[in-house]
Amino acid sequence: MSTALVTGATVGIGLSFARTLAQGRHDLVLVARDGARLQTVAADLRQAHGVAVEVLVADLADRAQVETVARRVADEGRPVDVVVNNAGFGLGTEFLDADIADEERLLAVLCQAVLVISQAAGRAMSARGRGRIVNISSVASFAPGGTYYAAKAWVTSFTEGLSNELSGSGVTATAVCPGFTRTEFHQRGGMGMSKLPDWMWLAADDVARQGWADAVRGKVISVPGWQYKALVGLLRTSPRPLVRRVTAGIGRRRHGR
């Protein structure tokens, strides 16, 4: 039985990935900041799926705590075969209005933690000749925007480069790029999304199942949902000045300007 480590594993897409992997008989290492919530999720998954579940409390905005997770990933005595870098959050303000400390924390969680954990995973897995690294990015990575968009663009590009570097090693790297997904993400970030039509929303379980299926197939970029596959196709083929104008217009409407 293999072991999968999932960050941000107590809610949303991270929790759905943990369930999907447990259903596939993977033992789990669950990482999040909230220790009590981690223990509850771990108990539920053990009872529902009969897998071993380890909890690791860590704030991935703290470099020292990221290193703790990286050491667990690199531990050859307890090999980790799958890593899902999912932890993240968004800010409900535009860049020039935001607290710079919040922006720095965002980059630490969305980029630095992915960087450090992916290197530890890539080295350990390559030495064994097998493994999968799944980085949760976003459709936002294909459009211009604030720090969140830029961070996710980095995740997507980084994962593509990592996939190239791992070619032939038996290890795969996949960037999963969902669109709007029904989780606590938007509520926590203070983002008003109530006017979005139902067809634009994805279910977290569907994102996890599709993302994992694509990772198993060795796909480098996974875009769950027909609507977002179409959107990404448009974003990739449209003139960049047009994409910038459309994205700016959406941002102005969202912020009431």
GROMACS .gro file of C-alpha atoms in nm:
model
  257
    1MET     CA    1   0.000   0.000   0.000
    2SER     CA    2   0.142   0.340  -0.096
    3THR     CA    3   0.135   0.658   0.111
    4ALA     CA    4   0.010   0.999  -0.004
    5LEU     CA    5   0.079   1.333   0.164
    6VAL     CA    6  -0.181   1.608   0.116
    7THR     CA    7  -0.141   1.968   0.233
    8GLY     CA    8  -0.444   2.178   0.320
    9ALA     CA    9  -0.620   1.847   0.377
   10THR     CA   10  -0.904   1.943   0.610
   11VAL     CA   11  -1.134   2.131   0.370
   12GLY     CA   12  -1.225   2.176   0.007
   13ILE     CA   13  -1.016   2.026  -0.271
   14GLY     CA   14  -0.751   1.901  -0.027
   15LEU     CA   15  -1.008   1.704   0.172
   16SER     CA   16  -1.158   1.568  -0.150
   17PHE     CA   17  -0.814   1.455  -0.266
   18ALA     CA   18  -0.758   1.284   0.070
   19ARG     CA   19  -1.090   1.099   0.033
   20THR     CA   20  -1.017   1.004  -0.328
   21LEU     CA   21  -0.675   0.867  -0.235
   22ALA     CA   22  -0.811   0.683   0.069
   23GLN     CA   23  -1.075   0.522  -0.151
   24GLY     CA   24  -0.788   0.403  -0.370
   25ARG     CA   25  -0.630   0.238  -0.062
   26HIS     CA   26  -0.351   0.489  -0.010
   27ASP     CA   27  -0.236   0.548   0.346
   28LEU     CA   28  -0.229   0.920   0.421
   29VAL     CA   29  -0.023   1.195   0.578
   30LEU     CA   30  -0.250   1.494   0.626
   31VAL     CA   31  -0.102   1.844   0.668
   32ALA     CA   32  -0.286   2.155   0.788
   33ARG     CA   33  -0.268   2.428   1.054
   34ASP     CA   34  -0.572   2.321   1.257
   35GLY     CA   35  -0.469   2.022   1.466
   36ALA     CA   36  -0.815   1.948   1.606
   37ARG     CA   37  -0.972   1.951   1.262
   38LEU     CA   38  -0.693   1.730   1.130
   39GLN     CA   39  -0.760   1.471   1.397
   40THR     CA   40  -1.132   1.469   1.316
   41VAL     CA   41  -1.069   1.424   0.943
   42ALA     CA   42  -0.810   1.154   1.011
   43ALA     CA   43  -1.050   0.958   1.233
   44ASP     CA   44  -1.325   0.981   0.970
   45LEU     CA   45  -1.097   0.855   0.693
   46ARG     CA   46  -0.961   0.568   0.903
   47GLN     CA   47  -1.312   0.453   0.987
   48ALA     CA   48  -1.454   0.497   0.636
   49HIS     CA   49  -1.168   0.344   0.437
   50GLY     CA   50  -0.955   0.137   0.673
   51VAL     CA   51  -0.632   0.319   0.585
   52ALA     CA   52  -0.356   0.443   0.812
   53VAL     CA   53  -0.366   0.820   0.858
   54GLU     CA   54  -0.086   1.030   1.007
   55VAL     CA   55  -0.140   1.396   1.094
   56LEU     CA   56   0.121   1.668   1.065
   57VAL     CA   57   0.031   2.012   1.199
   58ALA     CA   58   0.213   2.284   1.004
   59ASP     CA   59   0.164   2.644   0.896
   60LEU     CA   60   0.310   2.654   0.547
   61ALA     CA   61   0.366   3.030   0.567
   62ASP     CA   62   0.641   2.947   0.821
   63ARG     CA   63   0.960   2.834   0.645
   64ALA     CA   64   1.071   2.620   0.938
   65GLN     CA   65   0.740   2.435   0.942
   66VAL     CA   66   0.758   2.382   0.566
   67GLU     CA   67   1.095   2.218   0.626
   68THR     CA   68   0.930   1.979   0.871
   69VAL     CA   69   0.691   1.869   0.595
   70ALA     CA   70   0.979   1.840   0.347
   71ARG     CA   71   1.171   1.616   0.587
   72ARG     CA   72   0.868   1.390   0.619
   73VAL     CA   73   0.841   1.367   0.240
   74ALA     CA   74   1.212   1.283   0.214
   75ASP     CA   75   1.209   1.019   0.490
   76GLU     CA   76   1.325   0.700   0.317
   77GLY     CA   77   1.225   0.494   0.618
   78ARG     CA   78   0.862   0.595   0.563
   79PRO     CA   79   0.840   0.663   0.189
   80VAL     CA   80   0.579   0.899   0.049
   81ASP     CA   81   0.467   0.792  -0.299
   82VAL     CA   82   0.224   1.075  -0.377
   83VAL     CA   83   0.242   1.443  -0.280
   84VAL     CA   84  -0.053   1.677  -0.329
   85ASN     CA   85   0.048   2.041  -0.275
   86ASN     CA   86  -0.295   2.191  -0.220
   87ALA     CA   87  -0.270   2.436   0.072
   88GLY     CA   88  -0.362   2.790  -0.020
   89PHE     CA   89  -0.585   3.089   0.033
   90GLY     CA   90  -0.695   3.405  -0.145
   91LEU     CA   91  -0.729   3.771  -0.054
   92GLY     CA   92  -1.049   3.965  -0.111
   93THR     CA   93  -0.869   4.289  -0.193
   94GLU     CA   94  -0.677   4.419  -0.492
   95PHE     CA   95  -0.299   4.428  -0.470
   96LEU     CA   96  -0.259   4.804  -0.410
   97ASP     CA   97  -0.519   4.794  -0.131
   98ALA     CA   98  -0.381   4.486   0.046
   99ASP     CA   99  -0.158   4.460   0.350
  100ILE     CA  100   0.185   4.369   0.213
  101ALA     CA  101   0.235   4.117   0.494
  102ASP     CA  102  -0.074   3.930   0.372
  103GLU     CA  103   0.063   3.934   0.017
  104GLU     CA  104   0.395   3.793   0.136
  105ARG     CA  105   0.217   3.519   0.331
  106LEU     CA  106   0.019   3.432   0.018
  107LEU     CA  107   0.336   3.387  -0.184
  108ALA     CA  108   0.496   3.182   0.093
  109VAL     CA  109   0.209   2.933   0.099
  110LEU     CA  110   0.130   2.921  -0.274
  111CYS     CA  111   0.486   2.929  -0.410
  112GLN     CA  112   0.762   2.878  -0.154
  113ALA     CA  113   0.598   2.579   0.014
  114VAL     CA  114   0.529   2.416  -0.324
  115LEU     CA  115   0.891   2.475  -0.425
  116VAL     CA  116   1.043   2.324  -0.111
  117ILE     CA  117   0.810   2.026  -0.082
  118SER     CA  118   0.828   1.946  -0.454
  119GLN     CA  119   1.207   1.935  -0.447
  120ALA     CA  120   1.207   1.703  -0.148
  121ALA     CA  121   0.949   1.481  -0.316
  122GLY     CA  122   1.120   1.485  -0.655
  123ARG     CA  123   1.456   1.384  -0.511
  124ALA     CA  124   1.317   1.105  -0.291
  125MET     CA  125   1.083   0.967  -0.555
  126SER     CA  126   1.344   0.978  -0.831
  127ALA     CA  127   1.580   0.775  -0.617
  128ARG     CA  128   1.309   0.506  -0.589
  129GLY     CA  129   1.206   0.535  -0.953
  130ARG     CA  130   0.838   0.601  -0.888
  131GLY     CA  131   0.597   0.862  -0.753
  132ARG     CA  132   0.353   1.138  -0.838
  133ILE     CA  133   0.362   1.509  -0.752
  134VAL     CA  134   0.030   1.690  -0.789
  135ASN     CA  135   0.031   2.069  -0.752
  136ILE     CA  136  -0.307   2.238  -0.724
  137SER     CA  137  -0.297   2.544  -0.947
  138SER     CA  138  -0.593   2.729  -1.102
  139VAL     CA  139  -0.753   2.845  -1.424
  140ALA     CA  140  -0.642   3.186  -1.292
  141SER     CA  141  -0.287   3.084  -1.389
  142PHE     CA  142  -0.375   3.144  -1.755
  143ALA     CA  143  -0.499   3.502  -1.702
  144PRO     CA  144  -0.343   3.825  -1.573
  145GLY     CA  145  -0.446   3.941  -1.229
  146GLY     CA  146  -0.316   4.010  -0.880
  147THR     CA  147  -0.080   3.813  -0.664
  148TYR     CA  148  -0.299   3.502  -0.652
  149TYR     CA  149  -0.315   3.484  -1.033
  150ALA     CA  150   0.061   3.538  -1.056
  151ALA     CA  151   0.133   3.277  -0.791
  152LYS     CA  152  -0.080   3.019  -0.969
  153ALA     CA  153   0.088   3.106  -1.300
  154TRP     CA  154   0.415   3.025  -1.126
  155VAL     CA  155   0.274   2.692  -0.999
  156THR     CA  156   0.160   2.589  -1.346
  157SER     CA  157   0.487   2.688  -1.514
  158PHE     CA  158   0.696   2.536  -1.236
  159THR     CA  159   0.509   2.207  -1.260
  160GLU     CA  160   0.559   2.192  -1.636
  161GLY     CA  161   0.932   2.247  -1.587
  162LEU     CA  162   0.946   1.990  -1.309
  163SER     CA  163   0.771   1.739  -1.535
  164ASN     CA  164   1.040   1.791  -1.797
  165GLU     CA  165   1.314   1.742  -1.539
  166LEU     CA  166   1.152   1.421  -1.411
  167SER     CA  167   1.106   1.272  -1.757
  168GLY     CA  168   1.227   0.914  -1.765
  169SER     CA  169   1.259   0.890  -1.386
  170GLY     CA  170   0.932   0.707  -1.321
  171VAL     CA  171   0.800   1.016  -1.140
  172THR     CA  172   0.527   1.242  -1.280
  173ALA     CA  173   0.429   1.602  -1.203
  174THR     CA  174   0.079   1.734  -1.269
  175ALA     CA  175  -0.070   2.082  -1.227
  176VAL     CA  176  -0.444   2.062  -1.158
  177CYS     CA  177  -0.611   2.385  -1.270
  178PRO     CA  178  -0.972   2.408  -1.149
  179GLY     CA  179  -1.204   2.703  -1.196
  180PHE     CA  180  -1.458   2.819  -0.937
  181THR     CA  181  -1.510   2.531  -0.692
  182ARG     CA  182  -1.759   2.509  -0.408
  183THR     CA  183  -1.535   2.518  -0.098
  184GLU     CA  184  -1.467   2.753   0.194
  185PHE     CA  185  -1.202   2.930  -0.018
  186HIS     CA  186  -1.407   3.231  -0.132
  187GLN     CA  187  -1.580   3.279   0.203
  188ARG     CA  188  -1.249   3.273   0.389
  189GLY     CA  189  -1.102   3.525   0.146
  190GLY     CA  190  -1.400   3.760   0.179
  191MET     CA  191  -1.482   3.725  -0.189
  192GLY     CA  192  -1.841   3.790  -0.295
  193MET     CA  193  -1.916   3.529  -0.561
  194SER     CA  194  -2.293   3.493  -0.520
  195LYS     CA  195  -2.373   3.632  -0.868
  196LEU     CA  196  -2.188   3.357  -1.053
  197PRO     CA  197  -2.424   3.123  -1.245
  198ASP     CA  198  -2.446   2.762  -1.129
  199TRP     CA  199  -2.284   2.625  -1.444
  200MET     CA  200  -1.956   2.797  -1.352
  201TRP     CA  201  -1.921   2.607  -1.024
  202LEU     CA  202  -1.740   2.275  -0.987
  203ALA     CA  203  -1.775   2.023  -0.705
  204ALA     CA  204  -1.455   1.963  -0.506
  205ASP     CA  205  -1.498   1.586  -0.528
  206ASP     CA  206  -1.521   1.606  -0.907
  207VAL     CA  207  -1.206   1.819  -0.922
  208ALA     CA  208  -1.016   1.569  -0.708
  209ARG     CA  209  -1.134   1.265  -0.903
  210GLN     CA  210  -1.054   1.422  -1.241
  211GLY     CA  211  -0.725   1.566  -1.122
  212TRP     CA  212  -0.610   1.235  -0.977
  213ALA     CA  213  -0.721   1.042  -1.287
  214ASP     CA  214  -0.519   1.280  -1.503
  215ALA     CA  215  -0.216   1.247  -1.273
  216VAL     CA  216  -0.234   0.867  -1.297
  217ARG     CA  217  -0.240   0.902  -1.676
  218GLY     CA  218   0.070   1.119  -1.658
  219LYS     CA  219  -0.095   1.438  -1.781
  220VAL     CA  220   0.106   1.749  -1.701
  221ILE     CA  221  -0.185   1.997  -1.709
  222SER     CA  222  -0.527   1.890  -1.580
  223VAL     CA  223  -0.825   2.123  -1.626
  224PRO     CA  224  -1.137   1.971  -1.469
  225GLY     CA  225  -1.476   2.065  -1.617
  226TRP     CA  226  -1.583   2.113  -1.978
  227GLN     CA  227  -1.648   2.483  -1.921
  228TYR     CA  228  -1.297   2.548  -1.798
  229LYS     CA  229  -1.134   2.337  -2.067
  230ALA     CA  230  -1.309   2.568  -2.315
  231LEU     CA  231  -1.209   2.881  -2.122
  232VAL     CA  232  -0.844   2.781  -2.101
  233GLY     CA  233  -0.844   2.711  -2.473
  234LEU     CA  234  -0.970   3.064  -2.535
  235LEU     CA  235  -0.723   3.219  -2.293
  236ARG     CA  236  -0.431   3.039  -2.456
  237THR     CA  237  -0.525   3.134  -2.813
  238SER     CA  238  -0.665   3.487  -2.770
  239PRO     CA  239  -0.442   3.794  -2.817
  240ARG     CA  240  -0.288   3.885  -2.484
  241PRO     CA  241  -0.403   4.251  -2.492
  242LEU     CA  242  -0.762   4.127  -2.530
  243VAL     CA  243  -0.724   3.888  -2.238
  244ARG     CA  244  -0.589   4.173  -2.023
  245ARG     CA  245  -0.879   4.403  -2.112
  246VAL     CA  246  -1.142   4.139  -2.040
  247THR     CA  247  -0.981   4.038  -1.711
  248ALA     CA  248  -0.951   4.404  -1.604
  249GLY     CA  249  -1.320   4.460  -1.681
  250ILE     CA  250  -1.423   4.161  -1.472
  251GLY     CA  251  -1.207   4.287  -1.186
  252ARG     CA  252  -1.365   4.634  -1.197
  253ARG     CA  253  -1.717   4.491  -1.186
  254ARG     CA  254  -1.624   4.262  -0.901
  255HIS     CA  255  -1.494   4.553  -0.693
  256GLY     CA  256  -1.782   4.784  -0.785
  257ARG     CA  257  -1.591   5.031  -1.000
   0.00000   0.00000   0.00000
